[in-house]
Tab-separated table of N, CA and C in Angstrom:
chain	number	residue	atom	x	y	z
M	1	MET	N	0.625	6.511	9.260
M	1	MET	CA	-0.488	6.372	8.350
M	1	MET	C	-1.632	5.767	9.153
M	2	THR	N	-2.817	6.295	8.964
M	2	THR	CA	-3.961	5.719	9.668
M	2	THR	C	-4.375	4.411	8.995
M	3	VAL	N	-5.122	3.623	9.734
M	3	VAL	CA	-5.655	2.380	9.180
M	3	VAL	C	-6.537	2.690	7.970
M	4	GLU	N	-7.305	3.763	8.055
M	4	GLU	CA	-8.188	4.145	6.949
M	4	GLU	C	-7.380	4.494	5.695
M	5	GLU	N	-6.289	5.246	5.866
M	5	GLU	CA	-5.432	5.575	4.726
M	5	GLU	C	-4.822	4.315	4.124
M	6	PHE	N	-4.379	3.411	4.999
M	6	PHE	CA	-3.795	2.177	4.478
M	6	PHE	C	-4.826	1.363	3.712
M	7	GLU	N	-6.050	1.323	4.195
M	7	GLU	CA	-7.102	0.567	3.501
M	7	GLU	C	-7.306	1.100	2.086
M	8	VAL	N	-7.271	2.407	1.920
M	8	VAL	CA	-7.392	3.002	0.585
M	8	VAL	C	-6.235	2.542	-0.298
M	9	VAL	N	-5.027	2.653	0.223
M	9	VAL	CA	-3.837	2.238	-0.528
M	9	VAL	C	-3.914	0.757	-0.875
M	10	TYR	N	-4.348	-0.063	0.070
M	10	TYR	CA	-4.450	-1.493	-0.185
M	10	TYR	C	-5.451	-1.792	-1.305
M	11	GLN	N	-6.599	-1.157	-1.261
M	11	GLN	CA	-7.619	-1.423	-2.279
M	11	GLN	C	-7.100	-1.132	-3.683
M	12	VAL	N	-6.277	-0.110	-3.820
M	12	VAL	CA	-5.710	0.219	-5.126
M	12	VAL	C	-4.569	-0.742	-5.467
M	13	THR	N	-3.741	-1.051	-4.479
M	13	THR	CA	-2.596	-1.942	-4.700
M	13	THR	C	-3.050	-3.312	-5.182
M	14	LYS	N	-4.145	-3.808	-4.641
M	14	LYS	CA	-4.592	-5.146	-5.046
M	14	LYS	C	-5.068	-5.181	-6.493
M	15	ASP	N	-5.304	-4.020	-7.109
M	15	ASP	CA	-5.700	-3.958	-8.511
M	15	ASP	C	-4.516	-3.725	-9.446
M	16	LEU	N	-3.313	-4.060	-8.990
M	16	LEU	CA	-2.123	-3.842	-9.817
M	16	LEU	C	-2.168	-4.632	-11.122
M	17	HIS	N	-2.975	-5.690	-11.173
M	17	HIS	CA	-3.082	-6.476	-12.409
M	17	HIS	C	-3.663	-5.669	-13.566
M	18	SER	N	-4.265	-4.519	-13.270
M	18	SER	CA	-4.815	-3.672	-14.328
M	18	SER	C	-3.741	-2.837	-15.030
M	19	VAL	N	-2.529	-2.827	-14.467
M	19	VAL	CA	-1.429	-2.046	-15.047
M	19	VAL	C	-0.676	-2.940	-16.036
M	20	PRO	N	-0.545	-2.506	-17.280
M	20	PRO	CA	0.213	-3.296	-18.254
M	20	PRO	C	1.661	-3.491	-17.782
M	21	GLU	N	2.207	-4.654	-18.077
M	21	GLU	CA	3.555	-4.985	-17.596
M	21	GLU	C	4.598	-3.981	-18.066
M	22	GLU	N	4.456	-3.463	-19.283
M	22	GLU	CA	5.439	-2.482	-19.761
M	22	GLU	C	5.395	-1.202	-18.939
M	23	ARG	N	4.229	-0.861	-18.396
M	23	ARG	CA	4.125	0.322	-17.530
M	23	ARG	C	4.811	0.049	-16.189
M	24	LEU	N	4.669	-1.185	-15.686
M	24	LEU	CA	5.366	-1.552	-14.457
M	24	LEU	C	6.876	-1.405	-14.635
M	25	VAL	N	7.366	-1.866	-15.769
M	25	VAL	CA	8.801	-1.792	-16.058
M	25	VAL	C	9.254	-0.326	-16.081
M	26	ARG	N	8.443	0.557	-16.652
M	26	ARG	CA	8.794	1.984	-16.705
M	26	ARG	C	8.928	2.599	-15.320
M	27	ILE	N	8.182	2.088	-14.341
M	27	ILE	CA	8.308	2.644	-12.994
M	27	ILE	C	9.296	1.845	-12.143
M	28	GLY	N	9.964	0.897	-12.781
M	28	GLY	CA	11.024	0.165	-12.103
M	28	GLY	C	10.589	-1.079	-11.360
M	29	LEU	N	9.438	-1.622	-11.734
M	29	LEU	CA	8.942	-2.837	-11.099
M	29	LEU	C	8.752	-3.937	-12.125
M	30	GLY	N	9.214	-5.122	-11.810
M	30	GLY	CA	8.845	-6.286	-12.584
M	30	GLY	C	7.528	-6.816	-12.036
M	31	LEU	N	6.899	-7.711	-12.732
M	31	LEU	CA	5.638	-8.276	-12.255
M	31	LEU	C	5.842	-8.986	-10.915
M	32	ASP	N	6.945	-9.709	-10.761
M	32	ASP	CA	7.222	-10.382	-9.490
M	32	ASP	C	7.371	-9.382	-8.346
M	33	ASP	N	8.024	-8.258	-8.625
M	33	ASP	CA	8.173	-7.214	-7.602
M	33	ASP	C	6.812	-6.670	-7.178
M	34	ALA	N	5.971	-6.392	-8.158
M	34	ALA	CA	4.642	-5.849	-7.870
M	34	ALA	C	3.831	-6.844	-7.050
M	35	LEU	N	3.936	-8.118	-7.373
M	35	LEU	CA	3.216	-9.143	-6.619
M	35	LEU	C	3.751	-9.260	-5.192
M	36	ARG	N	5.067	-9.101	-5.006
M	36	ARG	CA	5.649	-9.101	-3.654
M	36	ARG	C	5.131	-7.915	-2.845
M	37	LEU	N	5.001	-6.772	-3.495
M	37	LEU	CA	4.480	-5.589	-2.823
M	37	LEU	C	3.028	-5.815	-2.410
M	38	ARG	N	2.244	-6.407	-3.307
M	38	ARG	CA	0.845	-6.697	-2.982
M	38	ARG	C	0.770	-7.682	-1.809
M	39	GLN	N	1.642	-8.685	-1.788
M	39	GLN	CA	1.639	-9.653	-0.691
M	39	GLN	C	2.020	-8.981	0.627
M	40	ALA	N	2.996	-8.091	0.594
M	40	ALA	CA	3.369	-7.361	1.810
M	40	ALA	C	2.189	-6.521	2.308
M	41	ALA	N	1.476	-5.880	1.378
M	41	ALA	CA	0.298	-5.092	1.744
M	41	ALA	C	-0.775	-5.985	2.369
M	42	ARG	N	-0.949	-7.175	1.823
M	42	ARG	CA	-1.931	-8.121	2.399
M	42	ARG	C	-1.550	-8.509	3.823
M	43	SER	N	-0.251	-8.730	4.064
M	43	SER	CA	0.170	-9.144	5.408
M	43	SER	C	-0.101	-8.040	6.433
M	44	ILE	N	-0.076	-6.795	5.987
M	44	ILE	CA	-0.420	-5.671	6.867
M	44	ILE	C	-1.929	-5.603	7.042
M	45	ARG	N	-2.647	-5.753	5.953
M	45	ARG	CA	-4.104	-5.585	5.989
M	45	ARG	C	-4.792	-6.565	6.927
M	46	VAL	N	-4.306	-7.787	7.003
M	46	VAL	CA	-4.970	-8.769	7.868
M	46	VAL	C	-4.906	-8.373	9.342
M	47	ARG	N	-4.090	-7.392	9.669
M	47	ARG	CA	-3.955	-6.953	11.058
M	47	ARG	C	-4.655	-5.620	11.333
M	48	LEU	N	-5.374	-5.068	10.382
M	48	LEU	CA	-5.909	-3.718	10.541
M	48	LEU	C	-6.843	-3.551	11.731
M	49	ASP	N	-7.470	-4.611	12.182
M	49	ASP	CA	-8.364	-4.473	13.331
M	49	ASP	C	-7.610	-4.498	14.664
M	50	GLU	N	-6.290	-4.643	14.628
M	50	GLU	CA	-5.489	-4.749	15.846
M	50	GLU	C	-4.938	-3.422	16.355
M	51	ALA	N	-4.962	-2.384	15.521
M	51	ALA	CA	-4.351	-1.114	15.925
M	51	ALA	C	-4.906	0.028	15.082
M	52	PRO	N	-4.798	1.270	15.574
M	52	PRO	CA	-5.319	2.415	14.825
M	52	PRO	C	-4.352	3.026	13.814
M	53	ALA	N	-3.103	2.529	13.773
M	53	ALA	CA	-2.116	3.136	12.871
M	53	ALA	C	-1.246	2.068	12.230
M	54	VAL	N	-0.708	2.432	11.075
M	54	VAL	CA	0.201	1.557	10.331
M	54	VAL	C	1.494	2.325	10.122
M	55	CYS	N	2.606	1.675	10.404
M	55	CYS	CA	3.919	2.260	10.169
M	55	CYS	C	4.659	1.345	9.194
M	56	ILE	N	5.076	1.882	8.057
M	56	ILE	CA	5.799	1.096	7.066
M	56	ILE	C	7.287	1.208	7.369
M	57	TRP	N	7.917	0.059	7.588
M	57	TRP	CA	9.351	-0.002	7.838
M	57	TRP	C	10.014	-0.496	6.568
M	58	LEU	N	11.165	0.055	6.272
M	58	LEU	CA	11.907	-0.355	5.089
M	58	LEU	C	12.952	-1.381	5.482
M	59	GLY	N	13.025	-2.453	4.722
M	59	GLY	CA	13.991	-3.495	5.010
M	59	GLY	C	14.101	-4.458	3.851
M	60	GLU	N	14.999	-5.387	3.947
M	60	GLU	CA	15.196	-6.388	2.896
M	60	GLU	C	15.160	-7.771	3.518
M	61	GLY	N	14.895	-8.768	2.698
M	61	GLY	CA	14.987	-10.153	3.127
M	61	GLY	C	13.886	-10.628	4.046
M	62	VAL	N	12.756	-9.941	4.079
M	62	VAL	CA	11.651	-10.350	4.933
M	62	VAL	C	10.614	-11.060	4.078
M	63	SER	N	10.174	-12.213	4.521
M	63	SER	CA	9.133	-12.949	3.816
M	63	SER	C	7.827	-12.164	3.890
M	64	PRO	N	7.118	-11.984	2.774
M	64	PRO	CA	5.865	-11.228	2.804
M	64	PRO	C	4.838	-11.809	3.772
M	65	GLU	N	4.890	-13.116	4.001
M	65	GLU	CA	3.916	-13.741	4.886
M	65	GLU	C	4.099	-13.337	6.349
M	66	VAL	N	5.300	-12.903	6.716
M	66	VAL	CA	5.572	-12.516	8.105
M	66	VAL	C	6.060	-11.071	8.174
M	67	ALA	N	5.650	-10.282	7.240
M	67	ALA	CA	6.173	-8.923	7.116
M	67	ALA	C	5.473	-7.910	8.007
M	68	ALA	N	4.515	-8.321	8.819
M	68	ALA	CA	3.806	-7.360	9.664
M	68	ALA	C	3.630	-7.913	11.063
M	69	LYS	N	3.670	-6.991	12.018
M	69	LYS	CA	3.412	-7.364	13.404
M	69	LYS	C	2.745	-6.187	14.087
M	70	THR	N	2.031	-6.466	15.149
M	70	THR	CA	1.389	-5.423	15.927
M	70	THR	C	2.193	-5.234	17.202
M	71	VAL	N	2.535	-3.992	17.483
M	71	VAL	CA	3.362	-3.688	18.654
M	71	VAL	C	2.762	-2.519	19.423
M	72	THR	N	3.208	-2.364	20.652
M	72	THR	CA	2.836	-1.200	21.447
M	72	THR	C	4.049	-0.279	21.489
M	73	VAL	N	3.835	0.949	21.068
M	73	VAL	CA	4.896	1.947	21.039
M	73	VAL	C	4.641	2.927	22.184
M	74	THR	N	5.655	3.148	23.010
M	74	THR	CA	5.516	4.051	24.150
M	74	THR	C	6.339	5.308	23.898
M	75	GLU	N	5.656	6.437	24.005
M	75	GLU	CA	6.321	7.745	23.895
M	75	GLU	C	5.965	8.528	25.143
M	76	GLY	N	6.925	8.671	26.031
M	76	GLY	CA	6.654	9.336	27.301
M	76	GLY	C	5.682	8.498	28.117
M	77	ALA	N	4.566	9.107	28.505
M	77	ALA	CA	3.567	8.402	29.309
M	77	ALA	C	2.460	7.795	28.444
M	78	THR	N	2.579	7.928	27.137
M	78	THR	CA	1.533	7.461	26.236
M	78	THR	C	1.961	6.196	25.512
M	79	SER	N	1.066	5.234	25.483
M	79	SER	CA	1.304	4.002	24.732
M	79	SER	C	0.258	3.882	23.632
M	80	VAL	N	0.725	3.533	22.442
M	80	VAL	CA	-0.162	3.405	21.284
M	80	VAL	C	0.172	2.111	20.568
M	81	ARG	N	-0.852	1.396	20.157
M	81	ARG	CA	-0.626	0.194	19.357
M	81	ARG	C	-0.561	0.590	17.889
M	82	GLU	N	0.365	-0.020	17.163
M	82	GLU	CA	0.474	0.219	15.732
M	82	GLU	C	0.889	-1.059	15.029
M	83	ILE	N	0.547	-1.131	13.774
M	83	ILE	CA	0.967	-2.248	12.939
M	83	ILE	C	2.245	-1.809	12.254
M	84	GLN	N	3.292	-2.605	12.413
M	84	GLN	CA	4.549	-2.310	11.734
M	84	GLN	C	4.672	-3.281	10.570
M	85	GLY	N	4.654	-2.729	9.371
M	85	GLY	CA	4.774	-3.543	8.174
M	85	GLY	C	6.131	-3.366	7.539
M	86	MET	N	6.842	-4.458	7.334
M	86	MET	CA	8.162	-4.414	6.712
M	86	MET	C	8.000	-4.579	5.207
M	87	VAL	N	8.487	-3.607	4.471
M	87	VAL	CA	8.422	-3.630	3.011
M	87	VAL	C	9.838	-3.393	2.491
M	88	PRO	N	10.305	-4.219	1.554
M	88	PRO	CA	11.637	-3.982	0.992
M	88	PRO	C	11.767	-2.554	0.467
M	89	ALA	N	12.864	-1.902	0.826
M	89	ALA	CA	13.078	-0.505	0.423
M	89	ALA	C	13.012	-0.343	-1.085
M	90	SER	N	13.512	-1.333	-1.813
M	90	SER	CA	13.500	-1.251	-3.276
M	90	SER	C	12.088	-1.224	-3.836
M	91	LEU	N	11.130	-1.789	-3.117
M	91	LEU	CA	9.735	-1.791	-3.555
M	91	LEU	C	8.958	-0.618	-2.970
M	92	ALA	N	9.221	-0.322	-1.711
M	92	ALA	CA	8.490	0.759	-1.042
M	92	ALA	C	8.677	2.084	-1.771
M	93	GLY	N	9.856	2.308	-2.301
M	93	GLY	CA	10.127	3.546	-3.020
M	93	GLY	C	9.346	3.684	-4.319
M	94	ARG	N	8.757	2.586	-4.779
M	94	ARG	CA	7.977	2.610	-6.028
M	94	ARG	C	6.476	2.412	-5.792
M	95	TRP	N	6.085	2.269	-4.534
M	95	TRP	CA	4.685	2.001	-4.209
M	95	TRP	C	3.789	3.145	-4.652
M	96	HIS	N	4.217	4.378	-4.387
M	96	HIS	CA	3.414	5.534	-4.801
M	96	HIS	C	3.241	5.545	-6.318
M	97	ALA	N	4.309	5.273	-7.055
M	97	ALA	CA	4.228	5.237	-8.521
M	97	ALA	C	3.294	4.124	-8.989
M	98	LEU	N	3.275	3.000	-8.286
M	98	LEU	CA	2.361	1.913	-8.637
M	98	LEU	C	0.909	2.354	-8.449
M	99	VAL	N	0.626	3.022	-7.350
M	99	VAL	CA	-0.739	3.525	-7.119
M	99	VAL	C	-1.133	4.487	-8.236
M	100	GLU	N	-0.233	5.381	-8.609
M	100	GLU	CA	-0.519	6.317	-9.702
M	100	GLU	C	-0.753	5.574	-11.019
M	101	ALA	N	-0.002	4.515	-11.259
M	101	ALA	CA	-0.176	3.716	-12.478
M	101	ALA	C	-1.537	3.023	-12.495
M	102	VAL	N	-1.977	2.537	-11.344
M	102	VAL	CA	-3.308	1.913	-11.266
M	102	VAL	C	-4.382	2.956	-11.537
M	103	ILE	N	-4.247	4.130	-10.956
M	103	ILE	CA	-5.206	5.215	-11.206
M	103	ILE	C	-5.289	5.500	-12.702
M	104	ALA	N	-4.140	5.639	-13.348
M	104	ALA	CA	-4.101	5.947	-14.786
M	104	ALA	C	-4.691	4.807	-15.616
M	105	SER	N	-4.413	3.575	-15.225
M	105	SER	CA	-4.905	2.428	-15.991
M	105	SER	C	-6.415	2.254	-15.876
M	106	LEU	N	-6.945	2.484	-14.687
M	106	LEU	CA	-8.374	2.275	-14.475
M	106	LEU	C	-9.223	3.466	-14.911
M	107	GLY	N	-8.716	4.669	-14.697
M	107	GLY	CA	-9.542	5.850	-14.921
M	107	GLY	C	-10.434	6.083	-13.708
M	108	PRO	N	-10.997	7.281	-13.581
M	108	PRO	CA	-11.722	7.658	-12.360
M	108	PRO	C	-12.946	6.786	-12.054
M	109	TRP	N	-13.737	6.483	-13.063
M	109	TRP	CA	-14.973	5.734	-12.820
M	109	TRP	C	-14.681	4.282	-12.412
M	110	GLU	N	-13.807	3.612	-13.159
M	110	GLU	CA	-13.460	2.227	-12.844
M	110	GLU	C	-12.727	2.147	-11.501
M	111	LEU	N	-11.900	3.130	-11.210
M	111	LEU	CA	-11.219	3.191	-9.916
M	111	LEU	C	-12.245	3.194	-8.791
M	112	TYR	N	-13.248	4.018	-8.916
M	112	TYR	CA	-14.284	4.099	-7.890
M	112	TYR	C	-15.075	2.793	-7.791
M	113	LEU	N	-15.423	2.225	-8.933
M	113	LEU	CA	-16.193	0.973	-8.918
M	113	LEU	C	-15.420	-0.170	-8.269
M	114	ARG	N	-14.130	-0.252	-8.530
M	114	ARG	CA	-13.325	-1.365	-7.996
M	114	ARG	C	-12.895	-1.168	-6.552
M	115	THR	N	-12.663	0.080	-6.162
M	115	THR	CA	-12.098	0.308	-4.826
M	115	THR	C	-13.074	0.949	-3.847
M	116	GLY	N	-14.059	1.664	-4.369
M	116	GLY	CA	-14.967	2.391	-3.493
M	116	GLY	C	-14.444	3.760	-3.110
M	117	TYR	N	-13.320	4.160	-3.711
M	117	TYR	CA	-12.715	5.455	-3.404
M	117	TYR	C	-12.544	6.258	-4.676
M	118	ASP	N	-12.702	7.592	-4.550
M	118	ASP	CA	-12.474	8.420	-5.733
M	118	ASP	C	-10.989	8.779	-5.843
M	119	GLU	N	-10.655	9.354	-6.979
M	119	GLU	CA	-9.262	9.658	-7.292
M	119	GLU	C	-8.614	10.561	-6.238
M	120	LYS	N	-9.350	11.542	-5.757
M	120	LYS	CA	-8.810	12.468	-4.763
M	120	LYS	C	-8.477	11.732	-3.463
M	121	GLU	N	-9.375	10.871	-2.997
M	121	GLU	CA	-9.133	10.105	-1.776
M	121	GLU	C	-7.902	9.209	-1.920
M	122	VAL	N	-7.783	8.577	-3.081
M	122	VAL	CA	-6.658	7.678	-3.326
M	122	VAL	C	-5.352	8.464	-3.329
M	123	ARG	N	-5.335	9.570	-4.032
M	123	ARG	CA	-4.102	10.369	-4.100
M	123	ARG	C	-3.702	10.918	-2.724
M	124	GLU	N	-4.673	11.328	-1.935
M	124	GLU	CA	-4.364	11.837	-0.591
M	124	GLU	C	-3.748	10.736	0.278
M	125	ALA	N	-4.322	9.541	0.241
M	125	ALA	CA	-3.781	8.436	1.018
M	125	ALA	C	-2.406	8.022	0.491
M	126	ALA	N	-2.266	7.996	-0.825
M	126	ALA	CA	-0.999	7.571	-1.448
M	126	ALA	C	0.139	8.542	-1.150
M	127	GLN	N	-0.174	9.779	-0.846
M	127	GLN	CA	0.875	10.749	-0.492
M	127	GLN	C	1.693	10.266	0.690
M	128	ARG	N	1.070	9.463	1.548
M	128	ARG	CA	1.767	8.936	2.718
M	128	ARG	C	2.843	7.922	2.339
M	129	LEU	N	2.813	7.471	1.070
M	129	LEU	CA	3.798	6.499	0.586
M	129	LEU	C	5.034	7.145	-0.021
M	130	VAL	N	4.995	8.457	-0.200
M	130	VAL	CA	6.136	9.147	-0.812
M	130	VAL	C	7.301	9.105	0.163
M	131	ILE	N	8.428	8.615	-0.340
M	131	ILE	CA	9.629	8.508	0.480
M	131	ILE	C	10.591	9.597	0.061
M	132	ASP	N	10.940	10.452	1.005
M	132	ASP	CA	11.895	11.518	0.713
M	132	ASP	C	13.299	10.924	0.660
M	133	PRO	N	14.056	11.312	-0.379
M	133	PRO	CA	15.434	10.761	-0.485
M	133	PRO	C	16.341	11.275	0.614
């Protein structure tokens, strides 16, 4: 995921408070879970100026405050810096649904006013969050 795509996802994720709690429950998230996901996203976002790409790793038991690190990944003769963000698998699998819930709760105009992105841009970036079973 590019840093730009992650920024779009982050801007929507931070507005999760606009989603009614009963809607969160329908997508399998409690309010505490949603807040943990937002905190994990914040830990990644603070590093966005350190690398051109973000890689979401699935894991459990990682504190949101230390859930991201910047590393150099070498493939053959090429080295690239990327931000590796650890997100609990149980939450990462619902991140796309949370973004969709925020879109539905805000509507297109409010979404744009709060995030600076239109619905199409948000959905395109959020596609990167879909986890294939």
